[in-house]
């Protein structure tokens, strides 16, 4: 069971940008209710999920994994570096191509700021 | 001709409009009269649009024109419909029943509202709800709760409280709410209506103020299953504006028709379920047997974990979604000494207690050190619950269970948040697994308040729900 203090609550208040009341009694009331909610939801920790269960909702990275070149120096060859650069450029190009409008390597978006100024020019 | 909105179904109104017995203008004038008479007490509508009669007149023109051309009118042409306060209609107020949105006017329309307008439905106004759809009773609205028309000392259920009260109270013929954890089905059940959650992202979420993005769906509330189907058919479909909208070709159900219905008997052994509800399930099972269906026991071992999973996933998503209501990007600003102070003052004054609690929980479960134990684990248990549904739907075509643990309770009867959350125990598994589910009136509780029975179908099996729902409804009323 996780036991929260008013200091923990203050930290959450800062993270959520939601203020806490000034009075100690009010803070204590909020803490008690929040603690009961936390105890309730913490039940999930005890559930055993077999590995055979597919991942439908577990967050996964859908973007290309970043390359990390920390392998043996003999793998850092001209050929590997060239391939890496090609992959990176292709991913970048694929993303740019998905955008409705582009100018070179820049994405074209509707004008938001200084609209009036632009019109009068 | 006197029109009784409380008794009139959409189906019947459609026939009367097409036969020229009434006009949409007649219908909508009656609706406005009923709202004027009843809303001061029932508090279902937070606002009535100023162009209702113009919309009705335009619909009448189309009905006449279509009639002359011999074209079948769209189901909802000229039908007055209400929308929950979190569904955007361009140029109209929407505010999720929160003070932070007081005076906010939507700059664009939701796909659902646009579809309804294209089909000639008359959009009457915005309906009360729990603030930001966070509640199970309707009591967290910043504008006071809507009241159950069957007994005004009792809650109508939430969060789509006004959507249920407006239909059950005879103020509109149908309405739309949103369902993140039973927020359409619970109020429908408490108010004696039919309400539905469709397969996740078969109806567009574009233009609906988000709470839990992976759970939210817009859903219809109506007097009959047939009306519910008409409302659902008007808004269903792929939408390019909703990034998770399911392409039409992928909407394939594993069952073609209903033969076997599963009964998760162990679920009925959970504490806190009233005897009236258990009796009602048993009676409903008998009715289904008489209709020729085979009823079999099924086991969903982790379904009761759905609530814990829901409160972690929803609060994580809600704290992210609501972060933009800070007085800078959206929401009424309360000036402060600096930016941080402005944020705190804006949220402090603009948001209610339940919303703040869920934002704390979201911040907690997403924080470093707790992410894996809470959010990560909740997602994995969600995987398990969906997997168990998949396994059960290999054995049966539908699952039957109650909609609520009891009939509608008195205002103020539940003050502990966890007890309030428990009201959704039978509804929330559908949102967790993304399966469609419908609630249908099935009897009365100990105090004479309506009870609902719920059917779950496999993904994209909405037609199965309507098929069995209509037969059950007919059996139940005979």
Coordinates of C-alpha atoms in Angstrom, one line a residue:
Chain A
X1 CA 0.0 0.0 0.0
X2 CA 1.3 3.5 -0.9
X3 CA 1.0 6.0 1.8
X4 CA 0.8 9.6 0.7
X5 CA 1.7 12.7 2.7
X6 CA 0.6 16.3 2.3
X7 CA 4.1 17.0 0.8
X8 CA 3.4 14.4 -1.9
X9 CA 0.1 16.1 -2.5
X10 CA 1.9 19.4 -2.9
X11 CA 4.2 17.9 -5.5
X12 CA 1.2 16.6 -7.4
X13 CA -0.4 20.0 -7.2
X14 CA 2.6 21.5 -8.9
X15 CA 2.8 18.8 -11.6
X16 CA -0.9 19.1 -12.4
X17 CA -0.9 22.9 -12.0
X18 CA -4.0 22.6 -9.8
X19 CA -3.9 24.5 -6.5
X20 CA -4.6 23.0 -3.1
X21 CA -6.7 24.9 -0.5
X22 CA -4.9 26.9 2.1
X23 CA -6.6 25.3 5.1
X24 CA -4.8 22.3 6.7
X25 CA -8.2 20.5 7.3
X26 CA -9.2 20.9 3.7
X27 CA -5.9 19.5 2.5
X28 CA -6.3 16.6 4.9
X29 CA -9.7 15.9 3.5
X30 CA -8.4 15.9 -0.1
X31 CA -5.5 13.7 1.0
X32 CA -7.8 11.1 2.6
X33 CA -10.1 10.9 -0.5
X34 CA -7.1 10.7 -2.8
X35 CA -5.5 8.0 -0.7
X36 CA -8.7 5.9 -0.9
X37 CA -8.7 6.3 -4.7
X38 CA -5.0 5.4 -4.9
X39 CA -5.5 2.2 -2.7
X40 CA -8.3 1.2 -5.0
X41 CA -6.5 1.6 -8.3
X42 CA -3.3 0.1 -6.9
X43 CA -5.1 -3.3 -7.1
X44 CA -3.8 -3.7 -10.7
X45 CA -0.3 -4.1 -9.4
X46 CA -1.2 -7.6 -8.0
X47 CA -2.6 -8.9 -11.3
X48 CA -0.3 -11.4 -13.1
X49 CA -0.5 -11.0 -16.9
X50 CA 1.0 -14.0 -18.7
X51 CA 3.5 -13.2 -21.5
X52 CA 1.2 -15.0 -24.0
X53 CA -1.4 -12.2 -23.8
X54 CA -1.0 -10.0 -26.9
X55 CA -0.2 -6.3 -26.5
X56 CA -3.2 -4.4 -27.7
X57 CA -2.9 -1.3 -25.5
X58 CA 0.6 -1.4 -24.0
X59 CA 2.4 1.7 -25.4
X60 CA 4.9 0.8 -28.1
X61 CA 7.3 2.9 -30.1
X62 CA 5.7 3.2 -33.6
X63 CA 8.6 5.4 -34.9
X64 CA 11.9 4.0 -36.0
X65 CA 14.2 3.1 -33.2
X66 CA 17.2 5.4 -32.8
X67 CA 20.5 3.8 -33.8
X68 CA 23.1 3.5 -31.2
X69 CA 26.6 2.9 -32.5
X70 CA 28.3 1.5 -29.4
X71 CA 29.3 -1.8 -30.9
X72 CA 32.8 -2.9 -31.8
X73 CA 34.9 -0.4 -33.7
X74 CA 35.1 -2.7 -36.7
X75 CA 31.4 -2.3 -37.3
X76 CA 31.8 1.4 -37.8
X77 CA 32.6 1.0 -41.5
X78 CA 32.1 3.5 -44.3
X79 CA 29.4 1.2 -45.7
X80 CA 27.5 1.1 -42.4
X81 CA 27.7 4.8 -41.9
X82 CA 26.4 5.4 -45.4
X83 CA 23.5 3.0 -44.9
X84 CA 22.6 4.7 -41.6
X85 CA 22.6 8.1 -43.3
X86 CA 20.4 6.8 -46.2
X87 CA 17.9 5.3 -43.7
X88 CA 17.7 8.6 -41.7
X89 CA 17.3 10.7 -44.9
X90 CA 14.6 8.3 -46.2
X91 CA 12.6 8.5 -42.9
X92 CA 12.9 12.3 -42.9
X93 CA 11.7 12.3 -46.6
X94 CA 8.8 10.0 -45.8
X95 CA 7.6 12.3 -43.0
X96 CA 8.0 15.4 -45.2
X97 CA 6.0 13.7 -48.0
X98 CA 3.1 13.0 -45.6
X99 CA 2.6 16.8 -45.1
X100 CA 0.0 18.4 -47.3
X101 CA 2.3 21.2 -48.5
X102 CA 6.1 21.6 -48.4
X103 CA 8.6 24.0 -49.8
X104 CA 12.0 22.2 -50.1
X105 CA 12.7 20.9 -46.7
X106 CA 10.2 23.2 -45.0
X107 CA 6.6 22.5 -44.2
X108 CA 4.1 25.1 -45.3
X109 CA 1.5 26.0 -42.7
X110 CA -1.3 28.5 -42.7
X111 CA -0.4 32.0 -41.6
X112 CA -1.4 32.6 -38.0
X113 CA 0.5 35.5 -36.7
X114 CA 0.6 39.0 -38.3
X115 CA -2.2 38.1 -40.6
X116 CA -3.4 41.7 -40.9
X117 CA 0.1 43.0 -41.5
X118 CA 0.6 40.5 -44.3
X119 CA -2.7 41.4 -45.9
X120 CA -1.9 45.1 -45.9
X121 CA 1.5 44.5 -47.4
Chain B
X1 CA -53.0 18.1 -33.2
X2 CA -51.7 17.6 -29.7
X3 CA -48.3 16.0 -29.6
X4 CA -47.2 14.0 -26.6
X5 CA -43.4 14.1 -26.6
X6 CA -43.1 11.8 -23.6
X7 CA -44.8 9.0 -25.6
X8 CA -43.7 9.8 -29.1
X9 CA -40.8 7.7 -30.6
X10 CA -38.6 8.9 -33.4
X11 CA -40.0 6.1 -35.6
X12 CA -43.6 7.2 -35.0
X13 CA -42.7 10.9 -35.5
X14 CA -41.0 10.0 -38.8
X15 CA -44.2 8.4 -40.0
X16 CA -46.3 11.3 -38.9
X17 CA -44.0 13.8 -40.6
X18 CA -43.9 11.8 -43.8
X19 CA -47.7 11.4 -43.8
X20 CA -48.1 15.1 -43.3
X21 CA -50.0 14.6 -39.9
X22 CA -47.6 16.9 -38.2
X23 CA -44.8 19.3 -39.3
X24 CA -41.3 19.6 -37.8
X25 CA -42.4 23.1 -36.8
X26 CA -45.3 21.7 -34.8
X27 CA -43.0 19.2 -33.2
X28 CA -40.3 21.7 -32.3
X29 CA -42.8 24.2 -31.0
X30 CA -44.1 21.5 -28.7
X31 CA -40.6 20.6 -27.7
X32 CA -39.8 24.2 -26.8
X33 CA -43.0 24.4 -24.7
X34 CA -42.1 21.2 -22.9
X35 CA -38.6 22.5 -22.2
X36 CA -40.0 25.8 -20.8
X37 CA -42.4 23.9 -18.6
X38 CA -40.1 21.1 -17.4
X39 CA -36.5 22.3 -17.5
X40 CA -36.7 24.7 -14.5
X41 CA -37.1 21.6 -12.3
X42 CA -35.3 18.9 -14.3
X43 CA -32.3 21.0 -15.3
X44 CA -31.6 18.9 -18.4
X45 CA -30.8 21.7 -20.8
X46 CA -28.0 24.1 -20.1
X47 CA -29.0 26.1 -23.2
X48 CA -31.5 26.1 -26.0
X49 CA -30.3 27.2 -29.5
X50 CA -31.9 30.3 -30.8
X51 CA -32.5 28.9 -34.3
X52 CA -34.6 25.8 -33.5
X53 CA -37.7 27.0 -35.3
X54 CA -35.6 28.1 -38.3
X55 CA -34.0 24.6 -38.5
X56 CA -37.5 23.1 -38.2
X57 CA -38.9 25.2 -41.0
X58 CA -36.0 24.3 -43.3
X59 CA -36.6 20.6 -42.5
X60 CA -40.3 21.0 -43.4
X61 CA -39.4 22.4 -46.8
X62 CA -37.2 19.4 -47.4
X63 CA -39.9 16.9 -46.3
X64 CA -42.4 18.5 -48.7
X65 CA -39.8 18.6 -51.5
X66 CA -38.7 15.0 -50.9
X67 CA -42.3 13.8 -50.6
X68 CA -43.1 15.3 -54.0
X69 CA -40.1 13.6 -55.5
X70 CA -41.0 10.3 -53.8
X71 CA -37.7 10.1 -52.0
X72 CA -37.6 8.3 -48.7
X73 CA -36.7 10.9 -46.1
X74 CA -33.6 10.5 -43.9
X75 CA -34.7 9.0 -40.5
X76 CA -33.9 12.1 -38.6
X77 CA -35.1 14.8 -41.0
X78 CA -37.1 17.3 -38.8
X79 CA -36.6 15.3 -35.6
X80 CA -35.6 17.4 -32.5
X81 CA -32.4 16.1 -30.9
X82 CA -30.4 17.2 -27.9
X83 CA -26.6 17.1 -27.6
X84 CA -24.4 16.7 -24.5
X85 CA -22.6 19.9 -23.6
X86 CA -19.2 18.5 -24.7
X87 CA -20.3 18.1 -28.4
X88 CA -19.3 21.1 -30.5
X89 CA -21.7 22.8 -32.9
X90 CA -20.2 25.8 -34.7
X91 CA -21.4 29.1 -33.3
X92 CA -23.1 27.5 -30.3
X93 CA -22.0 27.3 -26.7
X94 CA -20.4 24.1 -25.5
X95 CA -18.6 23.8 -22.2
X96 CA -18.6 20.3 -20.6
X97 CA -20.7 21.8 -17.8
X98 CA -17.6 23.5 -16.5
X99 CA -17.2 27.1 -15.3
X100 CA -13.9 27.2 -17.1
X101 CA -15.8 27.3 -20.4
X102 CA -18.5 29.8 -19.4
X103 CA -19.3 31.8 -22.5
X104 CA -17.2 29.6 -24.9
X105 CA -18.5 29.4 -28.4
X106 CA -17.4 26.5 -30.6
X107 CA -15.4 27.7 -33.6
X108 CA -16.2 24.5 -35.6
X109 CA -18.6 21.6 -35.5
X110 CA -18.0 18.0 -34.5
X111 CA -18.4 15.4 -37.2
X112 CA -21.4 14.0 -35.4
X113 CA -23.2 17.4 -35.3
X114 CA -22.4 18.0 -39.0
X115 CA -23.8 14.6 -40.0
X116 CA -27.0 15.3 -38.0
X117 CA -27.3 18.7 -39.6
X118 CA -26.7 17.2 -43.1
X119 CA -29.5 14.7 -42.5
X120 CA -31.9 17.5 -41.4
X121 CA -32.1 16.7 -37.7
X122 CA -33.1 19.8 -35.6
X123 CA -30.4 20.4 -33.0
X124 CA -32.3 21.8 -30.0
X125 CA -29.6 22.7 -27.4
X126 CA -26.8 21.6 -25.1
X127 CA -27.5 19.2 -22.3
X128 CA -26.3 19.0 -18.7
X129 CA -23.6 16.6 -17.7
X130 CA -21.0 15.8 -15.0
X131 CA -18.2 18.3 -15.4
X132 CA -15.9 17.1 -18.1
X133 CA -17.9 13.9 -18.1
X134 CA -16.3 13.0 -14.8
X135 CA -19.0 11.4 -12.7
X136 CA -21.6 8.7 -12.5
X137 CA -24.6 10.5 -11.1
X138 CA -24.7 13.9 -12.8
X139 CA -23.9 15.6 -9.5
X140 CA -20.6 17.1 -10.5
X141 CA -22.0 19.6 -13.0
X142 CA -21.0 23.1 -12.3
X143 CA -24.6 24.2 -13.1
X144 CA -26.3 21.9 -10.6
X145 CA -27.5 18.4 -11.3
X146 CA -30.2 17.3 -13.8
X147 CA -32.9 15.4 -12.0
X148 CA -34.4 12.0 -12.7
X149 CA -37.9 12.5 -14.2
X150 CA -39.1 9.2 -12.5
X151 CA -38.3 10.7 -9.1
X152 CA -36.7 14.1 -8.8
X153 CA -35.1 13.3 -5.4
X154 CA -32.9 10.7 -7.2
X155 CA -29.9 11.0 -9.6
X156 CA -30.4 10.5 -13.3
X157 CA -27.0 8.8 -13.6
X158 CA -24.0 10.2 -15.3
X159 CA -22.1 11.6 -16.9
X160 CA -24.7 12.1 -19.7
X161 CA -27.3 13.1 -17.2
X162 CA -29.0 15.8 -19.2
X163 CA -29.1 13.6 -22.3
X164 CA -31.1 11.0 -20.4
X165 CA -33.4 13.4 -18.6
X166 CA -34.2 15.3 -21.7
X167 CA -35.5 12.2 -23.5
X168 CA -37.1 10.4 -20.4
X169 CA -38.6 13.7 -19.3
X170 CA -40.3 14.2 -22.7
X171 CA -38.3 17.3 -23.9
X172 CA -36.7 15.8 -27.0
X173 CA -37.2 12.6 -29.0
X174 CA -33.6 11.5 -28.8
X175 CA -30.2 12.7 -27.7
X176 CA -26.5 12.0 -27.8
X177 CA -24.1 11.7 -24.9
X178 CA -20.6 10.5 -24.6
X179 CA -19.5 7.2 -22.9
X180 CA -16.1 6.8 -21.4
X181 CA -17.0 4.3 -18.7
X182 CA -20.8 3.8 -19.1
X183 CA -21.7 7.5 -19.3
X184 CA -24.4 6.9 -21.8
X185 CA -25.6 3.5 -20.5
X186 CA -25.8 4.2 -16.8
X187 CA -28.1 7.3 -17.2
X188 CA -30.1 5.5 -19.8
X189 CA -30.6 2.6 -17.4
X190 CA -31.4 4.9 -14.4
X191 CA -34.0 6.8 -16.5
X192 CA -35.6 3.8 -18.3
X193 CA -34.1 4.4 -21.7
X194 CA -32.0 2.5 -24.3
X195 CA -28.4 3.7 -24.6
X196 CA -25.4 2.4 -26.5
X197 CA -21.6 2.4 -26.6
X198 CA -20.4 1.4 -30.1
X199 CA -17.2 -0.3 -31.0
X200 CA -14.3 2.1 -30.1
X201 CA -13.8 4.6 -32.9
X202 CA -16.6 3.5 -35.2
X203 CA -18.2 6.9 -34.6
X204 CA -15.9 10.0 -34.9
X205 CA -14.6 11.7 -31.8
X206 CA -13.7 14.8 -33.8
X207 CA -15.2 17.9 -32.2
X208 CA -16.0 16.2 -28.9
X209 CA -14.2 17.5 -25.9
X210 CA -11.9 14.7 -25.0
X211 CA -11.6 13.0 -21.6
X212 CA -10.1 9.6 -22.0
X213 CA -9.2 9.5 -25.7
X214 CA -8.7 5.7 -25.8
X215 CA -12.1 5.1 -24.2
X216 CA -14.5 7.9 -25.3
X217 CA -17.3 7.4 -27.8
X218 CA -20.3 9.4 -28.6
X219 CA -23.5 7.4 -28.1
X220 CA -27.3 7.6 -28.6
X221 CA -30.1 7.6 -25.9
X222 CA -33.6 6.9 -27.0
X223 CA -36.9 5.4 -25.9
X224 CA -36.7 2.2 -28.0
X225 CA -34.0 0.0 -29.6
X226 CA -35.3 1.0 -33.0
X227 CA -34.9 4.7 -32.2
X228 CA -31.4 4.0 -30.8
X229 CA -30.5 2.3 -34.1
X230 CA -31.7 5.3 -36.1
X231 CA -29.7 7.7 -34.1
X232 CA -26.6 5.5 -34.2
X233 CA -26.9 5.0 -38.0
X234 CA -26.9 8.8 -38.5
X235 CA -23.5 9.3 -37.0
X236 CA -21.6 6.1 -37.6
X237 CA -18.8 5.9 -40.2
X238 CA -15.1 6.5 -41.0
X239 CA -13.9 10.1 -40.5
X240 CA -10.5 11.3 -41.7
X241 CA -10.5 14.0 -39.0
X242 CA -10.3 11.3 -36.3
X243 CA -6.8 9.7 -36.4
X244 CA -8.0 6.4 -34.9
X245 CA -11.2 6.1 -36.9
X246 CA -11.6 2.6 -38.1
X247 CA -11.7 2.2 -41.9
X248 CA -14.9 0.7 -43.2
X249 CA -13.3 -2.3 -44.7
X250 CA -12.0 -3.3 -41.2
X251 CA -15.4 -3.3 -39.6
X252 CA -16.0 -7.0 -39.7
X253 CA -17.7 -8.9 -36.9
X254 CA -16.8 -12.5 -36.0
X255 CA -20.5 -13.4 -35.5
X256 CA -23.1 -13.1 -38.2
X257 CA -26.2 -13.8 -36.0
X258 CA -27.0 -14.6 -32.4
X259 CA -27.5 -18.1 -31.2
X260 CA -25.6 -18.4 -27.9
X261 CA -25.5 -15.8 -25.1
X262 CA -23.0 -15.9 -22.3
X263 CA -23.8 -15.2 -18.7
X264 CA -20.8 -14.2 -16.5
X265 CA -22.4 -15.7 -13.3
X266 CA -19.4 -15.0 -11.1
X267 CA -19.7 -11.3 -11.8
X268 CA -23.1 -11.4 -10.1
X269 CA -21.5 -12.6 -6.9
X270 CA -19.6 -9.3 -6.5
X271 CA -20.5 -7.4 -3.3
X272 CA -22.9 -4.5 -3.5
X273 CA -25.3 -5.8 -6.2
X274 CA -28.9 -5.5 -5.1
X275 CA -31.2 -8.4 -5.0
X276 CA -33.6 -6.7 -7.5
X277 CA -30.7 -6.5 -10.0
X278 CA -29.8 -10.2 -9.6
X279 CA -33.5 -11.2 -9.9
X280 CA -33.8 -9.0 -13.0
X281 CA -30.8 -10.7 -14.7
X282 CA -32.3 -14.1 -13.9
X283 CA -35.7 -13.1 -15.3
X284 CA -34.0 -11.6 -18.4
X285 CA -32.2 -14.9 -18.9
X286 CA -35.5 -16.8 -18.8
X287 CA -37.0 -14.4 -21.3
X288 CA -34.1 -14.9 -23.7
X289 CA -34.4 -18.7 -23.4
X290 CA -38.1 -18.4 -24.3
X291 CA -37.0 -16.4 -27.3
X292 CA -35.0 -19.5 -28.4
X293 CA -31.5 -18.4 -27.5
X294 CA -29.0 -20.8 -25.8
X295 CA -27.7 -19.3 -22.5
X296 CA -24.3 -20.6 -21.3
X297 CA -22.1 -19.7 -18.4
X298 CA -18.9 -17.8 -19.3
X299 CA -16.0 -16.7 -17.2
X300 CA -14.2 -13.3 -17.5
X301 CA -11.7 -13.8 -14.6
X302 CA -10.3 -10.3 -14.6
X303 CA -13.3 -8.2 -15.6
X304 CA -13.6 -6.7 -12.1
X305 CA -10.2 -5.2 -12.5
X306 CA -11.7 -3.0 -15.3
X307 CA -12.5 -0.2 -12.8
X308 CA -8.9 0.1 -11.5
X309 CA -7.5 0.0 -15.0
X310 CA -10.1 2.6 -16.1
X311 CA -9.2 5.1 -13.4
X312 CA -5.5 4.9 -14.1
X313 CA -5.8 5.0 -17.9
X314 CA -8.6 7.6 -18.0
X315 CA -6.9 9.9 -15.4
X316 CA -3.6 9.7 -17.3
X317 CA -5.3 10.6 -20.6
X318 CA -7.6 13.2 -19.0
X319 CA -4.8 15.0 -17.2
X320 CA -3.1 15.3 -20.6
X321 CA -6.2 16.3 -22.5
X322 CA -7.3 18.9 -19.9
X323 CA -3.8 20.4 -19.6
X324 CA -4.7 22.9 -22.4
X325 CA -7.6 24.4 -20.4
X326 CA -5.2 26.7 -18.6
X327 CA -6.6 30.2 -19.4
X328 CA -4.0 30.7 -22.2
X329 CA -4.9 28.2 -24.8
X330 CA -8.5 27.5 -23.7
X331 CA -10.7 28.5 -20.9
X332 CA -11.6 31.6 -19.0
X333 CA -8.5 33.3 -17.7
X334 CA -8.0 34.4 -14.1
X335 CA -5.1 36.8 -14.2
X336 CA -2.2 36.1 -11.9
X337 CA 1.1 37.7 -10.8
X338 CA 3.0 35.5 -13.3
X339 CA 2.3 32.7 -15.7
X340 CA 2.4 29.9 -13.1
X341 CA 0.1 31.9 -10.8
X342 CA -2.3 32.4 -13.8
X343 CA -2.4 28.7 -14.4
X344 CA -3.1 27.9 -10.8
X345 CA -5.8 30.6 -10.4
X346 CA -7.5 29.7 -13.6
X347 CA -7.7 25.9 -12.8
X348 CA -8.4 26.6 -9.1
X349 CA -11.5 28.6 -9.8
X350 CA -12.5 27.0 -13.1
X351 CA -12.5 23.3 -12.2
X352 CA -14.5 21.3 -9.7
X353 CA -13.4 18.9 -7.0
X354 CA -13.7 15.6 -9.0
X355 CA -11.9 17.0 -12.0
X356 CA -9.0 18.2 -9.8
X357 CA -8.8 14.8 -8.1
X358 CA -8.5 13.0 -11.4
X359 CA -5.8 15.4 -12.6
X360 CA -3.9 14.6 -9.4
X361 CA -4.3 10.9 -10.1
X362 CA -3.2 11.4 -13.8
X363 CA -0.1 13.3 -12.7
X364 CA 0.6 10.6 -10.1
X365 CA 0.3 7.6 -12.4
X366 CA 2.4 9.3 -15.2
X367 CA 5.1 10.5 -12.9
X368 CA 8.6 9.0 -13.0
X369 CA 8.9 6.1 -10.6
X370 CA 5.2 5.2 -10.8
X371 CA 4.7 5.1 -14.6
X372 CA 5.6 1.4 -14.9
X373 CA 3.8 0.3 -11.7
X374 CA 0.6 2.2 -12.5
X375 CA 0.1 3.3 -16.1
X376 CA 2.2 0.6 -17.7
X377 CA 0.7 -2.1 -15.6
X378 CA -2.9 -0.8 -16.1
X379 CA -2.3 -1.0 -19.9
X380 CA -1.0 -4.6 -19.6
X381 CA -4.1 -5.6 -17.5
X382 CA -6.2 -3.9 -20.1
X383 CA -4.6 -6.2 -22.7
X384 CA -5.5 -9.2 -20.5
X385 CA -9.2 -8.1 -20.2
X386 CA -9.5 -7.6 -23.9
X387 CA -7.9 -11.0 -24.5
X388 CA -10.4 -12.7 -22.1
X389 CA -13.3 -11.0 -24.0
X390 CA -11.8 -12.4 -27.3
X391 CA -11.7 -15.9 -25.8
X392 CA -15.3 -15.7 -24.6
X393 CA -16.5 -14.4 -27.9
X394 CA -15.1 -17.5 -29.5
X395 CA -17.8 -19.4 -27.5
X396 CA -20.8 -17.1 -27.5
X397 CA -22.3 -14.4 -29.8
X398 CA -23.3 -12.0 -27.0
X399 CA -22.8 -11.5 -23.3
X400 CA -25.6 -10.4 -20.9
X401 CA -25.0 -8.6 -17.6
X402 CA -26.7 -5.8 -15.6
X403 CA -26.1 -2.2 -16.4
X404 CA -25.9 -1.0 -12.8
X405 CA -25.5 -2.5 -9.3
X406 CA -28.9 -1.0 -8.3
X407 CA -31.6 1.4 -9.3
X408 CA -31.0 5.2 -9.2
X409 CA -30.0 6.4 -5.8
X410 CA -30.9 9.6 -3.9
X411 CA -28.9 12.8 -4.4
X412 CA -26.0 13.0 -1.9
X413 CA -26.3 9.3 -1.0
X414 CA -22.8 8.5 -2.2
X415 CA -20.0 10.8 -1.2
X416 CA -17.0 8.5 -1.2
X417 CA -15.4 8.6 -4.6
X418 CA -14.5 4.9 -4.7
X419 CA -18.2 3.9 -4.0
X420 CA -19.3 6.3 -6.7
X421 CA -16.7 4.7 -9.2
X422 CA -18.2 1.3 -8.4
X423 CA -21.4 2.3 -10.0
X424 CA -19.7 1.7 -13.4
X425 CA -18.5 -1.8 -12.7
X426 CA -20.7 -3.5 -15.3
X427 CA -20.4 -0.7 -17.9
X428 CA -16.7 0.0 -17.9
X429 CA -15.4 -3.3 -19.3
X430 CA -16.9 -2.4 -22.7
X431 CA -14.8 0.8 -22.8
X432 CA -11.7 -1.1 -21.6
X433 CA -12.0 -3.7 -24.3
X434 CA -13.6 -1.4 -26.9
X435 CA -16.6 -3.7 -27.5
X436 CA -20.1 -2.4 -28.3
X437 CA -22.7 -2.7 -25.6
X438 CA -26.3 -1.6 -25.2
X439 CA -28.6 -1.2 -22.2
X440 CA -32.3 -1.8 -22.5
X441 CA -35.0 -1.2 -19.9
X442 CA -35.8 -4.5 -18.2
X443 CA -37.7 -3.9 -15.0
X444 CA -38.0 -2.0 -11.8
X445 CA -35.9 -1.8 -8.6
X446 CA -37.0 -1.9 -5.0
X447 CA -38.2 1.7 -5.1
X448 CA -39.9 1.4 -8.5
X449 CA -37.0 3.0 -10.4
X450 CA -36.0 1.6 -13.8
X451 CA -33.4 -1.1 -14.2
X452 CA -31.6 -1.9 -17.4
X453 CA -30.1 -5.1 -18.8
X454 CA -26.9 -4.9 -20.8
X455 CA -25.7 -6.9 -23.9
X456 CA -22.1 -6.9 -25.0
X457 CA -21.3 -7.9 -28.6
X458 CA -18.0 -8.7 -30.3
X459 CA -16.2 -5.8 -31.9
X460 CA -18.3 -4.3 -34.8
X461 CA -21.3 -6.4 -33.7
X462 CA -23.7 -3.5 -33.3
X463 CA -26.3 -5.1 -35.6
X464 CA -26.4 -8.1 -33.2
X465 CA -27.2 -5.8 -30.3
X466 CA -30.1 -4.3 -32.3
X467 CA -31.3 -7.8 -33.4
X468 CA -31.5 -9.2 -29.9
X469 CA -32.4 -5.9 -28.3
X470 CA -35.6 -5.5 -30.4
X471 CA -36.7 -9.1 -29.6
X472 CA -36.0 -8.6 -25.9
X473 CA -37.8 -5.3 -25.8
X474 CA -40.8 -6.8 -27.5
X475 CA -40.8 -9.7 -25.1
X476 CA -40.4 -7.3 -22.2
X477 CA -43.3 -5.1 -23.1
X478 CA -45.7 -7.9 -23.9

